[in-house]
CSV table of C-alpha atoms in Angstrom, one decimal:
chain,number,residue,atom,x,y,z
A,1,MET,CA,8.0,-71.8,111.1
A,2,THR,CA,7.4,-69.0,113.8
A,3,LEU,CA,9.8,-69.5,115.9
A,4,PHE,CA,13.3,-68.4,116.0
A,5,ASP,CA,15.9,-70.4,116.8
A,6,GLY,CA,16.7,-70.9,120.7
A,7,ILE,CA,13.3,-70.2,121.2
A,8,THR,CA,10.7,-72.5,123.0
A,9,GLU,CA,7.0,-72.8,123.9
A,10,ARG,CA,5.1,-74.4,126.4
A,11,VAL,CA,1.9,-74.5,127.9
A,12,ILE,CA,1.9,-73.5,132.0
A,13,GLU,CA,-1.3,-75.1,133.5
A,14,THR,CA,-3.1,-72.3,136.0
A,15,ALA,CA,-6.3,-72.6,137.5
A,16,ARG,CA,-7.2,-69.6,136.2
A,17,LEU,CA,-7.1,-71.2,132.5
A,18,ASN,CA,-3.6,-72.9,130.1
A,19,VAL,CA,-1.5,-70.3,129.1
A,20,ASN,CA,1.4,-70.4,126.6
A,21,ILE,CA,4.7,-68.9,127.3
A,22,LEU,CA,7.6,-68.5,125.2
A,23,GLU,CA,11.4,-69.0,126.8
A,24,ARG,CA,14.9,-69.6,125.8
A,25,ALA,CA,16.6,-72.7,125.6
A,26,GLY,CA,19.3,-73.3,128.5
A,27,ASP,CA,17.9,-70.2,130.8
A,28,GLU,CA,17.9,-71.2,134.0
A,29,PRO,CA,14.8,-72.2,136.1
A,30,SER,CA,17.2,-71.5,139.0
A,31,THR,CA,18.1,-67.9,138.1
A,32,PRO,CA,16.9,-65.2,140.6
A,33,PRO,CA,14.4,-63.1,140.2
A,34,ASP,CA,16.9,-59.5,139.8
A,35,ARG,CA,18.0,-61.3,136.6
A,36,THR,CA,15.0,-63.1,135.1
A,37,VAL,CA,12.7,-60.5,132.7
A,38,VAL,CA,9.0,-61.4,131.8
A,39,LEU,CA,7.3,-59.6,128.3
A,40,ILE,CA,4.4,-58.5,127.8
A,41,HIS,CA,2.8,-57.8,124.6
A,42,GLY,CA,0.3,-55.3,123.3
A,43,ASN,CA,-3.2,-55.9,121.7
A,44,VAL,CA,-3.8,-57.9,118.6
A,45,SER,CA,0.0,-58.9,118.8
A,46,SER,CA,1.4,-62.1,120.7
A,47,SER,CA,4.4,-63.4,122.4
A,48,LEU,CA,6.1,-63.5,119.5
A,49,PHE,CA,6.4,-59.7,119.0
A,50,TRP,CA,9.8,-59.5,121.7
A,51,GLN,CA,11.4,-63.6,120.3
A,52,GLU,CA,14.5,-60.5,118.7
A,53,LEU,CA,14.5,-59.1,122.1
A,54,MET,CA,14.8,-62.7,123.8
A,55,GLN,CA,17.5,-63.8,121.1
A,56,ASP,CA,19.5,-60.4,121.7
A,57,LEU,CA,18.8,-60.1,126.1
A,58,PRO,CA,22.4,-62.0,127.7
A,59,THR,CA,22.4,-65.4,128.1
A,60,ASP,CA,22.6,-65.1,131.6
A,61,LEU,CA,19.1,-63.7,132.2
A,62,ARG,CA,15.9,-65.8,131.9
A,63,VAL,CA,13.4,-63.9,129.6
A,64,ILE,CA,9.9,-64.8,129.5
A,65,ALA,CA,7.4,-64.3,126.7
A,66,ILE,CA,3.7,-64.3,127.8
A,67,ASP,CA,0.7,-64.8,126.1
A,68,LEU,CA,-2.2,-63.2,126.9
A,69,ARG,CA,-5.5,-64.6,127.2
A,70,GLY,CA,-7.6,-64.4,123.7
A,71,PHE,CA,-3.8,-63.9,122.2
A,72,GLY,CA,-1.4,-66.6,121.0
A,73,GLY,CA,-0.9,-69.7,122.4
A,74,THR,CA,-3.0,-69.1,125.4
A,75,GLU,CA,-6.8,-70.2,126.1
A,76,HIS,CA,-9.3,-67.8,124.6
A,77,ALA,CA,-11.5,-67.0,127.6
A,78,PRO,CA,-13.7,-64.2,128.0
A,79,ILE,CA,-12.6,-61.4,129.5
A,80,ASP,CA,-14.3,-59.2,132.2
A,81,ALA,CA,-13.7,-55.2,130.8
A,82,THR,CA,-15.5,-54.2,133.7
A,83,ARG,CA,-12.2,-55.4,135.8
A,84,GLY,CA,-10.2,-53.4,133.6
A,85,VAL,CA,-7.1,-55.2,132.3
A,86,ARG,CA,-7.5,-57.0,135.9
A,87,ASP,CA,-8.1,-60.4,134.0
A,88,PHE,CA,-4.8,-60.2,132.4
A,89,SER,CA,-2.8,-59.1,135.1
A,90,ASP,CA,-4.1,-61.6,137.3
A,91,ASP,CA,-3.0,-64.4,134.7
A,92,VAL,CA,-0.1,-62.9,134.5
A,93,HIS,CA,0.3,-63.7,138.5
A,94,ALA,CA,-0.8,-67.0,138.2
A,95,THR,CA,1.8,-67.8,135.7
A,96,LEU,CA,4.4,-66.7,137.4
A,97,GLU,CA,3.1,-68.0,140.5
A,98,ALA,CA,3.3,-72.1,138.4
A,99,LEU,CA,6.7,-71.5,137.3
A,100,ASP,CA,7.7,-69.9,141.1
A,101,ILE,CA,8.7,-67.0,140.4
A,102,ARG,CA,7.9,-64.5,143.2
A,103,ARG,CA,9.4,-61.3,141.9
A,104,ALA,CA,10.5,-60.1,138.5
A,105,HIS,CA,11.7,-56.8,135.7
A,106,LEU,CA,8.0,-56.7,133.7
A,107,VAL,CA,8.0,-54.9,130.7
A,108,GLY,CA,5.1,-54.0,129.1
A,109,TRP,CA,4.5,-53.5,125.6
A,110,SER,CA,1.2,-50.5,124.1
A,111,MET,CA,-1.5,-52.8,126.4
A,112,GLY,CA,1.0,-54.5,127.7
A,113,GLY,CA,2.2,-51.4,129.7
A,114,GLY,CA,-1.1,-50.5,131.3
A,115,VAL,CA,-1.2,-54.1,132.3
A,116,VAL,CA,2.4,-54.7,133.8
A,117,MET,CA,1.1,-50.8,136.0
A,118,GLN,CA,-1.8,-52.9,137.0
A,119,TYR,CA,0.4,-55.9,138.2
A,120,ALA,CA,3.0,-53.3,140.1
A,121,LEU,CA,-0.6,-52.3,141.9
A,122,ASP,CA,-1.5,-55.7,143.4
A,123,HIS,CA,2.2,-57.3,143.5
A,124,PRO,CA,5.9,-56.8,143.8
A,125,VAL,CA,7.6,-56.1,140.8
A,126,LEU,CA,11.1,-55.2,140.4
A,127,SER,CA,11.2,-52.6,138.2
A,128,LEU,CA,8.7,-51.4,135.1
A,129,THR,CA,9.7,-50.9,131.4
A,130,LEU,CA,6.6,-49.2,129.9
A,131,GLU,CA,7.2,-49.2,126.0
A,132,SER,CA,4.4,-47.1,124.1
A,133,PRO,CA,2.0,-47.8,126.6
A,134,VAL,CA,-1.8,-47.1,127.1
A,135,SER,CA,-2.2,-43.8,128.8
A,136,PRO,CA,-2.8,-44.4,132.9
A,137,TYR,CA,-6.5,-43.5,132.2
A,138,GLY,CA,-7.2,-46.1,129.9
A,139,VAL,CA,-8.3,-45.6,126.3
A,140,GLY,CA,-11.1,-42.9,125.5
A,141,PRO,CA,-12.4,-39.8,126.4
A,142,THR,CA,-10.4,-37.9,129.4
A,143,ARG,CA,-9.0,-34.7,129.9
A,144,ARG,CA,-4.8,-34.2,130.7
A,145,ASP,CA,-5.6,-34.7,135.0
A,146,GLY,CA,-7.2,-37.8,133.6
A,147,THR,CA,-11.2,-36.0,134.2
A,148,ARG,CA,-14.2,-38.4,132.3
A,149,LEU,CA,-15.4,-36.1,129.5
A,150,THR,CA,-19.0,-38.5,129.4
A,151,ASP,CA,-20.4,-40.3,132.4
A,152,ASP,CA,-20.7,-42.9,129.6
A,153,ASP,CA,-17.1,-42.7,127.9
A,154,ALA,CA,-19.1,-42.2,124.6
A,155,GLY,CA,-16.0,-42.9,121.9
A,156,CYS,CA,-13.8,-45.9,123.3
A,157,GLY,CA,-14.3,-49.3,123.3
A,158,GLY,CA,-15.8,-52.4,120.9
A,159,GLY,CA,-18.3,-50.0,118.9
A,160,SER,CA,-14.3,-48.5,118.3
A,161,THR,CA,-12.9,-51.1,115.3
A,162,ASN,CA,-12.9,-51.3,112.3
A,163,PRO,CA,-14.8,-54.1,110.9
A,164,ASP,CA,-13.2,-54.6,107.9
A,165,PHE,CA,-10.3,-55.7,110.2
A,166,VAL,CA,-12.7,-57.3,112.6
A,167,GLN,CA,-13.6,-59.4,109.8
A,168,ARG,CA,-9.2,-59.8,108.5
A,169,LEU,CA,-8.1,-61.1,111.2
A,170,ILE,CA,-11.1,-63.8,111.4
A,171,ASP,CA,-10.2,-64.6,107.9
A,172,HIS,CA,-6.7,-64.8,108.9
A,173,ASP,CA,-5.8,-61.9,105.7
A,174,GLU,CA,-2.0,-62.0,105.0
A,175,SER,CA,-2.2,-60.0,102.4
A,176,ASP,CA,-1.4,-56.3,101.5
A,177,GLU,CA,-4.3,-55.7,99.2
A,178,ALA,CA,-6.2,-53.4,102.0
A,179,PRO,CA,-5.1,-50.5,104.4
A,180,THR,CA,-7.1,-52.3,106.8
A,181,SER,CA,-5.1,-55.7,106.6
A,182,PRO,CA,-3.2,-56.5,109.4
A,183,ARG,CA,-0.4,-56.8,107.0
A,184,ASN,CA,-0.4,-53.2,106.3
A,185,VAL,CA,-2.0,-51.9,109.1
A,186,PHE,CA,0.8,-53.1,110.9
A,187,ARG,CA,3.4,-51.4,108.6
A,188,SER,CA,1.6,-48.1,109.1
A,189,SER,CA,0.7,-47.9,113.1
A,190,TYR,CA,3.2,-50.6,114.6
A,191,VAL,CA,6.0,-49.0,113.1
A,192,ALA,CA,7.2,-46.5,111.3
A,193,ASP,CA,7.6,-45.7,107.8
A,194,GLY,CA,11.2,-47.0,107.0
A,195,TYR,CA,11.4,-50.5,108.9
A,196,THR,CA,11.5,-53.4,107.1
A,197,SER,CA,12.3,-56.9,108.0
A,198,GLU,CA,12.5,-60.3,106.4
A,199,ASN,CA,10.7,-61.3,110.0
A,200,GLU,CA,7.6,-59.9,108.5
A,201,ASP,CA,6.0,-62.3,108.0
A,202,VAL,CA,6.0,-63.8,111.8
A,203,TRP,CA,4.9,-60.6,112.9
A,204,VAL,CA,2.1,-60.3,110.8
A,205,ALA,CA,0.6,-64.4,111.9
A,206,SER,CA,1.0,-63.1,115.7
A,207,MET,CA,-0.8,-60.9,115.0
A,208,LEU,CA,-3.1,-62.9,113.6
A,209,THR,CA,-3.6,-65.4,116.5
A,210,THR,CA,-5.8,-62.2,118.1
A,211,SER,CA,-9.2,-64.2,119.6
A,212,THR,CA,-12.6,-63.0,117.6
A,213,ALA,CA,-14.3,-64.8,119.7
A,214,THR,CA,-17.2,-63.1,121.5
A,215,GLY,CA,-15.5,-61.9,124.6
A,216,ASN,CA,-12.7,-61.6,123.3
A,217,TYR,CA,-11.6,-58.8,120.6
A,218,PRO,CA,-12.9,-56.0,120.0
A,219,GLY,CA,-15.7,-56.1,122.5
A,220,ASP,CA,-19.4,-55.1,122.8
A,221,SER,CA,-20.2,-51.9,122.8
A,222,ALA,CA,-23.5,-49.3,123.6
A,223,ARG,CA,-25.6,-46.7,122.2
A,224,SER,CA,-24.3,-43.4,123.4
A,225,GLU,CA,-26.4,-40.2,123.3
A,226,ASN,CA,-23.0,-38.4,123.2
A,227,TRP,CA,-21.6,-38.0,120.7
A,228,PRO,CA,-20.2,-40.3,118.1
A,229,GLY,CA,-23.2,-42.1,119.1
A,230,PHE,CA,-21.3,-45.4,120.5
A,231,ALA,CA,-20.0,-46.3,124.9
A,232,PRO,CA,-17.9,-49.3,125.7
A,233,GLY,CA,-19.8,-52.4,126.4
A,234,ARG,CA,-18.5,-54.4,129.5
A,235,ILE,CA,-16.7,-57.4,128.1
A,236,GLY,CA,-14.2,-57.9,125.6
A,237,VAL,CA,-10.4,-56.2,124.7
A,238,LEU,CA,-10.9,-52.9,124.3
A,239,ASN,CA,-14.3,-52.1,126.4
A,240,SER,CA,-10.9,-53.6,129.2
A,241,MET,CA,-9.2,-50.2,128.7
A,242,ALA,CA,-12.1,-47.6,129.2
A,243,PRO,CA,-12.1,-44.8,131.6
A,244,GLN,CA,-14.6,-46.2,133.4
A,245,TYR,CA,-13.4,-49.1,134.4
A,246,TYR,CA,-9.5,-48.7,133.8
A,247,ASP,CA,-7.5,-46.5,136.1
A,248,VAL,CA,-3.5,-46.9,137.5
A,249,SER,CA,-2.4,-44.0,138.0
A,250,GLY,CA,-2.9,-45.0,141.7
A,251,ILE,CA,1.0,-45.8,141.0
A,252,VAL,CA,2.3,-42.7,142.0
A,253,ASP,CA,0.9,-43.6,145.8
A,254,LEU,CA,2.9,-47.1,145.9
A,255,GLY,CA,5.1,-47.4,149.2
A,256,GLU,CA,7.4,-49.5,147.5
A,257,LYS,CA,8.2,-47.4,143.9
A,258,PRO,CA,10.2,-50.1,141.5
A,259,PRO,CA,12.3,-48.4,139.0
A,260,VAL,CA,10.8,-46.9,135.8
A,261,LEU,CA,11.9,-46.7,131.8
A,262,TRP,CA,9.1,-44.8,130.0
A,263,VAL,CA,10.1,-45.8,126.3
A,264,HIS,CA,8.3,-44.5,122.7
A,265,GLY,CA,8.6,-42.9,119.6
A,266,THR,CA,8.3,-40.1,118.3
A,267,LEU,CA,5.8,-41.0,115.7
A,268,ASP,CA,3.7,-43.5,117.3
A,269,PRO,CA,0.3,-43.1,114.9
A,270,ILE,CA,-1.0,-45.3,118.3
A,271,VAL,CA,-0.1,-44.0,121.6
A,272,SER,CA,-0.1,-40.2,121.2
A,273,ASP,CA,-1.9,-36.4,122.5
A,274,SER,CA,-2.8,-36.5,118.7
A,275,SER,CA,-3.4,-40.4,118.0
A,276,LEU,CA,-5.7,-41.5,114.5
A,277,TYR,CA,-6.6,-43.9,116.8
A,278,GLU,CA,-8.7,-41.7,119.2
A,279,PHE,CA,-12.8,-40.9,117.8
A,280,ASN,CA,-12.0,-37.3,119.7
A,281,ASN,CA,-8.8,-37.0,117.7
A,282,LEU,CA,-10.6,-37.9,114.5
A,283,GLY,CA,-13.7,-35.6,115.0
A,284,LYS,CA,-11.1,-33.2,115.0
A,285,LEU,CA,-9.5,-33.4,112.2
A,286,GLY,CA,-12.3,-34.1,110.0
A,287,ILE,CA,-12.6,-38.1,109.5
A,288,ILE,CA,-15.5,-38.6,111.4
A,289,PRO,CA,-18.7,-36.4,110.9
A,290,GLU,CA,-20.4,-33.8,113.1
A,291,TRP,CA,-17.6,-33.3,115.7
A,292,PRO,CA,-19.2,-31.4,119.2
A,293,GLY,CA,-15.5,-29.8,119.5
A,294,ASP,CA,-13.1,-29.4,121.4
A,295,GLU,CA,-14.5,-27.5,124.7
A,296,VAL,CA,-17.3,-30.6,124.5
A,297,ALA,CA,-15.0,-33.3,122.6
A,298,PRO,CA,-11.2,-32.6,122.8
A,299,PRO,CA,-8.9,-35.3,122.2
A,300,GLN,CA,-7.3,-37.1,125.2
A,301,PRO,CA,-3.7,-36.5,125.7
A,302,MET,CA,-2.3,-40.2,125.6
A,303,VAL,CA,1.4,-39.1,126.2
A,304,SER,CA,0.8,-35.8,128.3
A,305,GLN,CA,-1.2,-37.7,130.7
A,306,MET,CA,1.9,-40.1,130.8
A,307,ARG,CA,4.1,-38.0,131.5
A,308,ASP,CA,2.4,-36.7,134.3
A,309,VAL,CA,1.7,-39.3,136.5
A,310,LEU,CA,5.8,-40.3,136.1
A,311,ALA,CA,6.6,-36.8,137.1
A,312,ALA,CA,4.1,-37.5,139.8
A,313,TYR,CA,5.6,-40.7,141.2
A,314,SER,CA,9.1,-39.8,140.8
A,315,ALA,CA,8.2,-36.2,142.8
A,316,GLY,CA,7.0,-38.8,145.2
A,317,GLY,CA,10.2,-40.9,145.7
A,318,GLY,CA,9.9,-43.3,142.8
A,319,VAL,CA,13.3,-43.4,139.5
A,320,VAL,CA,11.7,-42.9,135.9
A,321,THR,CA,13.6,-42.9,132.7
A,322,GLU,CA,12.4,-41.7,129.4
A,323,LEU,CA,13.3,-43.1,126.5
A,324,ALA,CA,11.9,-40.7,123.5
A,325,LEU,CA,13.3,-42.2,120.2
A,326,GLU,CA,12.8,-39.7,117.5
A,327,GLY,CA,12.0,-40.7,114.4
A,328,VAL,CA,10.0,-44.4,115.7
A,329,GLY,CA,7.0,-45.8,116.1
A,330,HIS,CA,5.1,-47.5,118.2
A,331,THR,CA,7.2,-51.3,118.0
A,332,ALA,CA,10.5,-49.2,119.7
A,333,HIS,CA,12.3,-53.0,120.2
A,334,LEU,CA,11.7,-53.6,116.9
A,335,GLU,CA,12.9,-50.5,115.2
A,336,ARG,CA,15.0,-49.4,117.6
A,337,PRO,CA,17.3,-52.8,119.0
A,338,ALA,CA,20.3,-51.7,120.2
A,339,GLU,CA,19.1,-48.8,122.2
A,340,PHE,CA,15.7,-50.9,123.7
A,341,ARG,CA,17.4,-53.1,124.7
A,342,HIS,CA,20.2,-50.9,126.6
A,343,ALA,CA,17.0,-49.0,128.1
A,344,LEU,CA,16.3,-52.3,129.6
A,345,LEU,CA,20.0,-53.3,130.8
A,346,THR,CA,20.0,-50.3,132.4
A,347,VAL,CA,17.1,-50.2,134.2
A,348,ILE,CA,17.5,-54.0,135.5
A,349,GLY,CA,20.7,-52.9,136.8
A,350,TYR,CA,22.2,-55.9,134.4
A,351,VAL,CA,26.5,-56.2,135.5
A,352,GLY,CA,27.4,-58.8,134.0
A,353,PRO,CA,30.6,-60.8,130.9
A,354,SER,CA,27.6,-60.8,128.2
A,355,ALA,CA,26.3,-57.3,128.4
A,356,HIS,CA,26.8,-55.8,125.0
A,357,PRO,CA,28.0,-52.0,124.6
A,358,ALA,CA,26.2,-49.0,125.1
A,359,PRO,CA,24.6,-47.5,121.6
A,360,PRO,CA,26.0,-44.0,120.9
A,361,THR,CA,25.0,-41.5,122.7
A,362,GLU,CA,23.9,-39.1,120.1
A,363,ALA,CA,21.4,-41.7,119.1
A,364,ILE,CA,18.5,-41.4,122.1
A,365,ILE,CA,17.5,-39.3,124.8
A,366,ILE,CA,17.0,-40.4,128.2
A,367,ARG,CA,15.8,-37.6,130.6
A,368,SER,CA,14.0,-37.8,134.2
A,369,ALA,CA,10.5,-37.2,134.7
A,370,ASP,CA,10.2,-34.2,136.9
């Protein structure tokens, strides 16, 4: 059983594709926009990851979690990576239109953070909550200001994934027998040491919904004359975040700037200034041979890039709150649910009888980006 008590699922037919969503039994479709929260998951996951948060949010909110294409129960349509993450964000918009939701509070985790930033560039939103979001300049070889290191973005995209991990997704491997099994990747990369959950089997089942069909995860790759010898292709999940196709830093120029909450863990190994999933950093660590050095291939400063863009957003009149959680990995909403929930309710301006008490202030670090 992967659905928790009170959580239901259904498929929404849109003009683009059939989209699976999770809802809470009893949520009222007529709930106004300012009390509607839409949750967008990250890469190699699905809406199943949101269920604890869905159960814990006040009952007078309407909460919806959407499966992106190629994940969960949504149709496994191919991804045109040359559009960046627009295939994903356009699918979200089509789904919300079908549900007659014109505006909402959007929450995006990891790759989902990039999706909701792209959504905000194209459509009005009430607020953005970015949990461990992909850099606004994508995942790939870029300097702190977002400028690209090579013309072909060598070292990122579909060729950057461990093929054994992909095979274990194909095999629906639920074991913990190898470091590359989805279960061990969850334990080592999604959460920090010390996190345990009786729902781990559900999180692994969610990861295993990832489609590895052509055009989905991870995507194709191209040969490159630049180190480490490969570059992004044109289809698939990882290529959609390559810097040549993806750049959402334009949010700083939005005329109507929704409030932004940025939540991230200090021990995140995926989205980091020294990411263990970034080839230039792996080269610097000696894990990938023949690294050409910092002048040619410096590690991507993902967190610093996010902070700089949000600082510019704040300077341009936007309200930004940063919640940096000590000792937390990539998945704050699982690892520190009380702090995450309280910060989310604050950014959406929630006031109601079913609000939970705020967690102890010493447990969180909140500051404006300025």
